[in-house]
mmCIF file of C-alpha atoms in Angstrom:
data_model
loop_
_atom_site.group_PDB
_atom_site.id
_atom_site.type_symbol
_atom_site.label_atom_id
_atom_site.label_comp_id
_atom_site.label_asym_id
_atom_site.label_seq_id
_atom_site.Cartn_x
_atom_site.Cartn_y
_atom_site.Cartn_z
ATOM 1 C CA ILE A 28 -18.185 -22.243 -15.758
ATOM 2 C CA GLY A 29 -16.887 -20.472 -18.851
ATOM 3 C CA ALA A 30 -13.605 -18.615 -19.085
ATOM 4 C CA ASP A 31 -12.028 -16.365 -21.671
ATOM 5 C CA PRO A 32 -8.666 -17.965 -22.658
ATOM 6 C CA THR A 33 -7.257 -14.502 -23.464
ATOM 7 C CA PHE A 34 -8.080 -13.135 -20.005
ATOM 8 C CA ASN A 35 -5.003 -11.860 -18.144
ATOM 9 C CA PRO A 36 -5.661 -10.713 -14.543
ATOM 10 C CA PHE A 37 -2.269 -9.036 -14.370
ATOM 11 C CA LYS A 38 -2.993 -6.536 -17.134
ATOM 12 C CA GLY A 39 -5.582 -3.821 -17.387
ATOM 13 C CA THR A 40 -9.326 -4.420 -17.285
ATOM 14 C CA THR A 41 -10.510 -6.749 -20.020
ATOM 15 C CA SER A 42 -13.859 -8.050 -21.083
ATOM 16 C CA SER A 43 -14.790 -11.454 -19.734
ATOM 17 C CA VAL A 44 -17.588 -13.929 -20.137
ATOM 18 C CA MET A 45 -17.934 -14.007 -16.324
ATOM 19 C CA LYS A 46 -20.635 -11.589 -15.137
ATOM 20 C CA LYS A 47 -21.065 -12.772 -11.541
ATOM 21 C CA THR A 48 -21.214 -10.029 -8.930
ATOM 22 C CA ASP A 49 -21.060 -12.291 -5.880
ATOM 23 C CA TRP A 50 -17.520 -13.644 -5.429
ATOM 24 C CA ASN A 51 -18.680 -16.232 -2.887
ATOM 25 C CA GLU A 52 -21.143 -17.631 -5.402
ATOM 26 C CA LEU A 53 -18.499 -17.562 -8.116
ATOM 27 C CA TYR A 54 -15.923 -19.222 -5.879
ATOM 28 C CA ALA A 55 -18.408 -21.916 -4.825
ATOM 29 C CA GLY A 56 -18.887 -22.673 -8.500
ATOM 30 C CA PHE A 57 -15.141 -22.993 -8.950
ATOM 31 C CA GLN A 58 -14.882 -25.439 -6.065
ATOM 32 C CA LYS A 59 -17.399 -27.747 -7.693
ATOM 33 C CA GLU A 60 -15.256 -28.109 -10.796
ATOM 34 C CA LYS A 61 -13.429 -31.451 -10.679
ATOM 35 C CA GLU A 62 -11.014 -30.662 -13.483
ATOM 36 C CA VAL A 63 -9.531 -27.501 -14.903
ATOM 37 C CA GLU A 64 -8.902 -27.352 -18.601
ATOM 38 C CA THR A 65 -5.255 -26.330 -18.737
ATOM 39 C CA GLN A 66 -5.311 -24.951 -22.236
ATOM 40 C CA SER A 67 -8.508 -22.944 -21.949
ATOM 41 C CA GLN A 68 -8.084 -21.741 -18.348
ATOM 42 C CA GLN A 69 -4.346 -20.922 -18.402
ATOM 43 C CA ILE A 70 -3.625 -17.545 -16.887
ATOM 44 C CA GLN A 71 -0.691 -15.591 -18.198
ATOM 45 C CA PHE A 72 1.007 -13.217 -15.773
ATOM 46 C CA GLU A 73 2.292 -10.174 -17.590
ATOM 47 C CA GLU A 74 6.016 -9.704 -18.145
ATOM 48 C CA ASN A 75 5.928 -5.946 -17.639
ATOM 49 C CA MET A 76 7.483 -5.152 -14.283
ATOM 50 C CA VAL A 77 7.047 -2.162 -12.005
ATOM 51 C CA SER A 78 10.027 -0.098 -10.946
ATOM 52 C CA THR A 79 11.842 -1.586 -7.971
ATOM 53 C CA ASP A 80 12.613 1.914 -6.678
ATOM 54 C CA ASN A 81 9.145 2.549 -5.251
ATOM 55 C CA LEU A 82 7.607 -0.848 -4.455
ATOM 56 C CA SER A 83 6.814 0.215 -0.895
ATOM 57 C CA GLU A 84 4.968 3.289 -2.173
ATOM 58 C CA ILE A 85 2.589 1.469 -4.520
ATOM 59 C CA SER A 86 -0.988 1.707 -3.264
ATOM 60 C CA VAL A 87 -2.371 -1.819 -2.996
ATOM 61 C CA PHE A 88 -4.913 -3.757 -0.984
ATOM 62 C CA ASP A 89 -3.576 -4.243 2.574
ATOM 63 C CA LEU A 90 -2.846 -7.971 2.564
ATOM 64 C CA SER A 91 -1.530 -7.864 6.136
ATOM 65 C CA LYS A 92 -5.112 -7.541 7.404
ATOM 66 C CA ILE A 93 -6.145 -10.885 5.901
ATOM 67 C CA ASP A 94 -6.472 -13.803 8.296
ATOM 68 C CA VAL A 95 -5.071 -16.659 6.218
ATOM 69 C CA GLU A 96 -6.701 -19.191 8.536
ATOM 70 C CA THR A 97 -10.108 -18.162 7.177
ATOM 71 C CA LEU A 98 -9.167 -18.686 3.526
ATOM 72 C CA SER A 99 -10.091 -21.578 1.270
ATOM 73 C CA PHE A 100 -8.140 -22.148 -1.894
ATOM 74 C CA LEU A 101 -8.546 -23.174 -5.492
ATOM 75 C CA ARG A 102 -5.341 -24.254 -7.233
ATOM 76 C CA MET A 103 -4.591 -24.199 -10.924
ATOM 77 C CA ASN A 104 -1.722 -26.213 -12.418
ATOM 78 C CA GLN A 105 0.340 -26.025 -9.188
ATOM 79 C CA GLN A 106 1.213 -22.478 -10.264
ATOM 80 C CA TYR A 107 -1.753 -20.279 -9.400
ATOM 81 C CA VAL A 108 -3.891 -20.020 -6.292
ATOM 82 C CA PHE A 109 -7.293 -18.312 -5.948
ATOM 83 C CA ALA A 110 -8.895 -17.242 -2.669
ATOM 84 C CA VAL A 111 -11.758 -14.969 -1.593
ATOM 85 C CA SER A 112 -11.465 -12.473 1.261
ATOM 86 C CA ASN A 113 -14.161 -9.963 2.226
ATOM 87 C CA GLY A 114 -15.585 -9.767 -1.282
ATOM 88 C CA TYR A 115 -12.184 -9.541 -2.967
ATOM 89 C CA LEU A 116 -10.735 -12.191 -5.251
ATOM 90 C CA LEU A 117 -7.029 -12.852 -4.644
ATOM 91 C CA MET A 118 -5.092 -14.269 -7.588
ATOM 92 C CA ILE A 119 -1.667 -15.495 -6.482
ATOM 93 C CA HIS A 120 1.364 -16.674 -8.445
ATOM 94 C CA LEU A 121 2.581 -19.438 -6.117
ATOM 95 C CA GLN A 122 6.192 -19.734 -7.305
ATOM 96 C CA ARG A 123 6.707 -15.985 -6.989
ATOM 97 C CA ALA A 124 5.106 -16.072 -3.547
ATOM 98 C CA VAL A 125 7.584 -18.721 -2.388
ATOM 99 C CA PHE A 126 10.467 -16.726 -3.898
ATOM 100 C CA LYS A 127 9.430 -13.561 -2.049
ATOM 101 C CA VAL A 128 9.136 -15.455 1.249
ATOM 102 C CA MET A 129 12.600 -16.986 0.767
ATOM 103 C CA PHE A 130 14.046 -13.571 -0.089
ATOM 104 C CA GLU A 131 12.649 -12.067 3.103
ATOM 105 C CA ARG A 132 14.006 -14.982 5.147
ATOM 106 C CA VAL A 133 17.521 -14.442 3.804
ATOM 107 C CA LYS A 134 17.300 -10.706 4.506
ATOM 108 C CA ARG A 135 16.419 -11.516 8.123
ATOM 109 C CA MET A 136 19.453 -13.785 8.331
ATOM 110 C CA PHE A 137 21.682 -10.871 7.379
ATOM 111 C CA SER A 138 20.077 -8.502 9.875
ATOM 112 C CA GLN A 139 19.807 -10.946 12.785
ATOM 113 C CA GLN A 140 23.068 -12.809 12.228
ATOM 114 C CA GLN A 141 21.287 -15.978 13.413
ATOM 115 C CA PRO A 142 20.961 -18.166 10.312
ATOM 116 C CA THR A 143 19.243 -21.534 10.320
ATOM 117 C CA LYS A 144 21.690 -24.035 8.877
ATOM 118 C CA GLN A 145 22.009 -27.727 8.099
ATOM 119 C CA MET A 146 25.240 -29.695 8.440
ATOM 120 C CA LEU A 147 26.400 -31.667 5.420
ATOM 121 C CA LEU A 148 26.904 -35.380 5.951
ATOM 122 C CA PHE A 149 29.626 -35.280 3.316
ATOM 123 C CA PRO A 150 31.441 -31.910 3.201
ATOM 124 C CA GLU A 151 32.144 -30.527 -0.256
ATOM 125 C CA ILE A 152 35.437 -29.129 -1.518
ATOM 126 C CA LEU A 153 35.256 -25.953 -3.603
ATOM 127 C CA ALA A 154 38.269 -25.119 -5.760
ATOM 128 C CA PHE A 155 39.024 -21.655 -7.183
ATOM 129 C CA SER A 156 41.611 -20.000 -9.359
ATOM 130 C CA ALA A 157 44.018 -17.513 -7.797
ATOM 131 C CA GLU A 158 41.827 -14.609 -8.994
ATOM 132 C CA GLN A 159 38.648 -16.247 -7.698
ATOM 133 C CA GLU A 160 40.304 -16.923 -4.356
ATOM 134 C CA VAL A 161 40.783 -13.193 -3.773
ATOM 135 C CA VAL A 162 37.055 -12.620 -4.351
ATOM 136 C CA MET A 163 36.095 -15.586 -2.191
ATOM 137 C CA GLU A 164 38.047 -14.196 0.750
ATOM 138 C CA ASN A 165 35.988 -10.989 0.481
ATOM 139 C CA LEU A 166 32.687 -12.902 0.312
ATOM 140 C CA VAL A 167 33.192 -15.419 3.102
ATOM 141 C CA ASP A 168 31.909 -13.219 5.969
ATOM 142 C CA GLU A 169 28.642 -12.549 4.133
ATOM 143 C CA LEU A 170 28.257 -16.234 3.272
ATOM 144 C CA ILE A 171 28.730 -17.200 6.917
ATOM 145 C CA ALA A 172 26.115 -14.618 7.930
ATOM 146 C CA ILE A 173 23.408 -16.436 5.947
ATOM 147 C CA GLY A 174 24.188 -19.978 7.091
ATOM 148 C CA PHE A 175 27.237 -21.298 5.260
ATOM 149 C CA GLU A 176 30.126 -22.834 7.157
ATOM 150 C CA LEU A 177 33.397 -22.726 5.254
ATOM 151 C CA GLU A 178 36.945 -23.698 6.108
ATOM 152 C CA ASN A 179 39.875 -22.311 4.127
ATOM 153 C CA LEU A 180 42.162 -25.107 2.944
ATOM 154 C CA ASP A 181 45.450 -24.882 1.079
ATOM 155 C CA LEU A 182 45.786 -24.361 -2.673
ATOM 156 C CA ASN A 183 42.771 -22.089 -3.173
ATOM 157 C CA GLN A 184 40.307 -24.617 -1.809
ATOM 158 C CA TRP A 185 37.458 -24.261 0.677
ATOM 159 C CA GLN A 186 35.619 -26.987 2.549
ATOM 160 C CA LEU A 187 31.850 -26.487 2.752
ATOM 161 C CA THR A 188 30.472 -28.136 5.906
ATOM 162 C CA ALA A 189 27.081 -26.456 6.434
ATOM 163 C CA ILE A 190 24.536 -24.645 4.265
ATOM 164 C CA PRO A 191 21.325 -22.604 4.792
ATOM 165 C CA ALA A 192 18.452 -24.846 5.894
ATOM 166 C CA ASP A 193 16.229 -24.309 2.833
ATOM 167 C CA LEU A 194 18.983 -24.967 0.280
ATOM 168 C CA SER A 195 20.181 -28.188 -1.350
ATOM 169 C CA ALA A 196 23.894 -29.071 -1.269
ATOM 170 C CA PHE A 197 24.153 -28.895 -5.052
ATOM 171 C CA SER A 198 22.469 -25.487 -5.202
ATOM 172 C CA ALA A 199 24.755 -24.242 -2.417
ATOM 173 C CA SER A 200 27.987 -24.983 -4.267
ATOM 174 C CA VAL A 201 26.596 -23.581 -7.512
ATOM 175 C CA LEU A 202 25.418 -20.445 -5.697
ATOM 176 C CA ILE A 203 28.863 -19.751 -4.213
ATOM 177 C CA SER A 204 30.551 -20.241 -7.581
ATOM 178 C CA ASP A 205 27.988 -17.980 -9.267
ATOM 179 C CA MET A 206 28.467 -15.239 -6.668
ATOM 180 C CA VAL A 207 32.238 -15.333 -7.099
ATOM 181 C CA SER A 208 31.836 -15.077 -10.866
ATOM 182 C CA GLU A 209 29.338 -12.193 -10.590
ATOM 183 C CA VAL A 210 31.626 -10.153 -8.373
ATOM 184 C CA MET A 211 34.529 -10.764 -10.761
ATOM 185 C CA ILE A 212 32.412 -9.466 -13.642
ATOM 186 C CA ASP A 213 30.708 -6.550 -11.865
ATOM 187 C CA GLY A 214 33.600 -5.504 -9.661
ATOM 188 C CA VAL A 215 33.624 -4.887 -5.936
ATOM 189 C CA LEU A 216 30.126 -4.208 -4.587
ATOM 190 C CA ASP A 217 29.279 -2.201 -1.485
ATOM 191 C CA LYS A 218 28.022 -4.283 1.437
ATOM 192 C CA GLN A 219 24.345 -3.372 1.000
ATOM 193 C CA ARG A 220 24.354 -4.193 -2.707
ATOM 194 C CA LEU A 221 26.294 -7.386 -2.112
ATOM 195 C CA GLN A 222 23.782 -8.548 0.487
ATOM 196 C CA TYR A 223 20.907 -7.784 -1.895
ATOM 197 C CA GLU A 224 22.513 -9.760 -4.726
ATOM 198 C CA MET A 225 23.278 -12.670 -2.404
ATOM 199 C CA SER A 226 19.744 -12.605 -0.964
ATOM 200 C CA PHE A 227 18.255 -12.607 -4.462
ATOM 201 C CA SER A 228 20.460 -15.443 -5.734
ATOM 202 C CA LEU A 229 20.034 -17.539 -2.588
ATOM 203 C CA ALA A 230 16.246 -17.068 -2.587
ATOM 204 C CA LYS A 231 16.122 -18.152 -6.223
ATOM 205 C CA ARG A 232 18.075 -21.323 -5.436
ATOM 206 C CA MET A 233 15.914 -21.992 -2.377
ATOM 207 C CA THR A 234 12.779 -21.661 -4.487
ATOM 208 C CA GLU A 235 14.141 -24.188 -6.977
ATOM 209 C CA SER A 236 14.913 -26.589 -4.106
ATOM 210 C CA PHE A 237 11.567 -26.022 -2.403
ATOM 211 C CA ARG A 238 9.204 -28.966 -2.642
ATOM 212 C CA GLN A 239 5.657 -28.470 -3.887
ATOM 213 C CA VAL A 240 3.172 -26.827 -1.545
ATOM 214 C CA ASN A 241 0.752 -29.731 -1.344
ATOM 215 C CA SER A 242 -1.517 -28.971 1.615
ATOM 216 C CA ASP A 243 -3.641 -25.974 2.533
ATOM 217 C CA GLU A 244 -1.753 -25.726 5.834
ATOM 218 C CA GLU A 245 1.578 -25.361 4.014
ATOM 219 C CA LEU A 246 -0.004 -22.780 1.726
ATOM 220 C CA LYS A 247 -1.294 -20.795 4.701
ATOM 221 C CA LEU A 248 2.204 -20.715 6.203
ATOM 222 C CA ILE A 249 3.664 -19.339 2.960
ATOM 223 C CA LEU A 250 0.921 -16.752 2.476
ATOM 224 C CA GLY A 251 1.031 -15.777 6.150
ATOM 225 C CA GLU A 252 4.699 -14.821 5.732
ATOM 226 C CA LEU A 253 4.062 -13.192 2.363
ATOM 227 C CA PHE A 254 1.171 -10.990 3.481
ATOM 228 C CA VAL A 255 3.120 -9.400 6.350
ATOM 229 C CA SER A 256 6.248 -8.779 4.262
ATOM 230 C CA ASN A 257 7.222 -5.458 2.747
ATOM 231 C CA SER A 258 5.393 -4.895 -0.581
ATOM 232 C CA PRO A 259 3.836 -8.400 -0.667
ATOM 233 C CA ASN A 260 2.215 -7.850 -4.070
ATOM 234 C CA TYR A 261 5.572 -7.798 -5.881
ATOM 235 C CA THR A 262 8.828 -9.741 -6.062
ATOM 236 C CA PRO A 263 12.070 -7.837 -5.336
ATOM 237 C CA ASP A 264 12.580 -7.352 -9.090
ATOM 238 C CA GLY A 265 9.076 -5.959 -9.605
ATOM 239 C CA LYS A 266 7.046 -8.935 -10.853
ATOM 240 C CA MET A 267 3.463 -9.172 -9.627
ATOM 241 C CA ILE A 268 2.728 -11.882 -7.043
ATOM 242 C CA VAL A 269 -0.841 -11.057 -5.996
ATOM 243 C CA ARG A 270 -3.587 -9.320 -7.877
ATOM 244 C CA VAL A 271 -6.647 -8.272 -5.906
ATOM 245 C CA SER A 272 -9.862 -7.840 -7.894
ATOM 246 C CA THR A 273 -13.449 -6.885 -7.204
ATOM 247 C CA PRO A 274 -16.551 -7.829 -9.237
ATOM 248 C CA MET A 275 -16.368 -4.403 -10.893
ATOM 249 C CA ASP A 276 -13.113 -5.434 -12.580
ATOM 250 C CA PHE A 277 -14.989 -7.933 -14.772
#
C-alpha cells in the first residue's frame, strides 16, 4: 500500500495517496504488510502543543467508550500504534501514552496516600549541601506520599530504602536531586504546584525506565488506563497522544 512520506496525522487535513473509504479494508491491507519502510512511512507528530489550561474542555472522540479488548493493532517502529474502532482510525503515540498513564498513576498516589513501592536491596545514600538540606526537609513528606522511603542521617545525608514500584533506583536518586535543584531555582512552590511538578518529573522517569510494550495484552492494559483518564488525547503539557480520523479526513 502506498503512503505519502509528508503525511502528518497530527496536523490539519492533507492530501494523501490513500483513497480507501472502508477502514476495515484498509486496516486488513496494513496487516498483510510484513515490513514497514521506516523512511517512507515515518509519521511525524507535530510539535505545536495545545494550551494546558483547557485540556478537559477540548471536544474529542470519547475514547472511554472503546472496548480495548476488541481492538487489533498495527505497530510502527515501536513508537506508533494504529487501531480501528467503529469506523474510526486511532493513531497513537505509544511513548506519550505510557507517559500519560504513569502521570495519572502518580496523581492517584498523592490523592490516595497508598503508593506502591519496592524495597531496595542496597539502600542508597543521598548527600546534600546545607542549602539543599533545607529544601529536602520541605520535600520529604511529598516524596513519601508517592512511594519513597527516606531516613534522615547526620551531616545532610538521607538514606533511600524504598522507591515507587515503576521507577529504577538510578532514576529515583536522580529525580530527588533534580526536584531539590528545581525548587532551589524556582523558589518555594505551593503544595498543588509541587505535586504537579513531582508527578510530571516522576512520570517522565518512569517512562524512561518502562520496558517495551511487546504484547497486545500489555498494550491493552496501557490503553485501557489511558482511555479512561482525564483528557486522554493529550499529555499533561499539551502534546497529542491520540488522533482519531475518519475516511473523510483523507
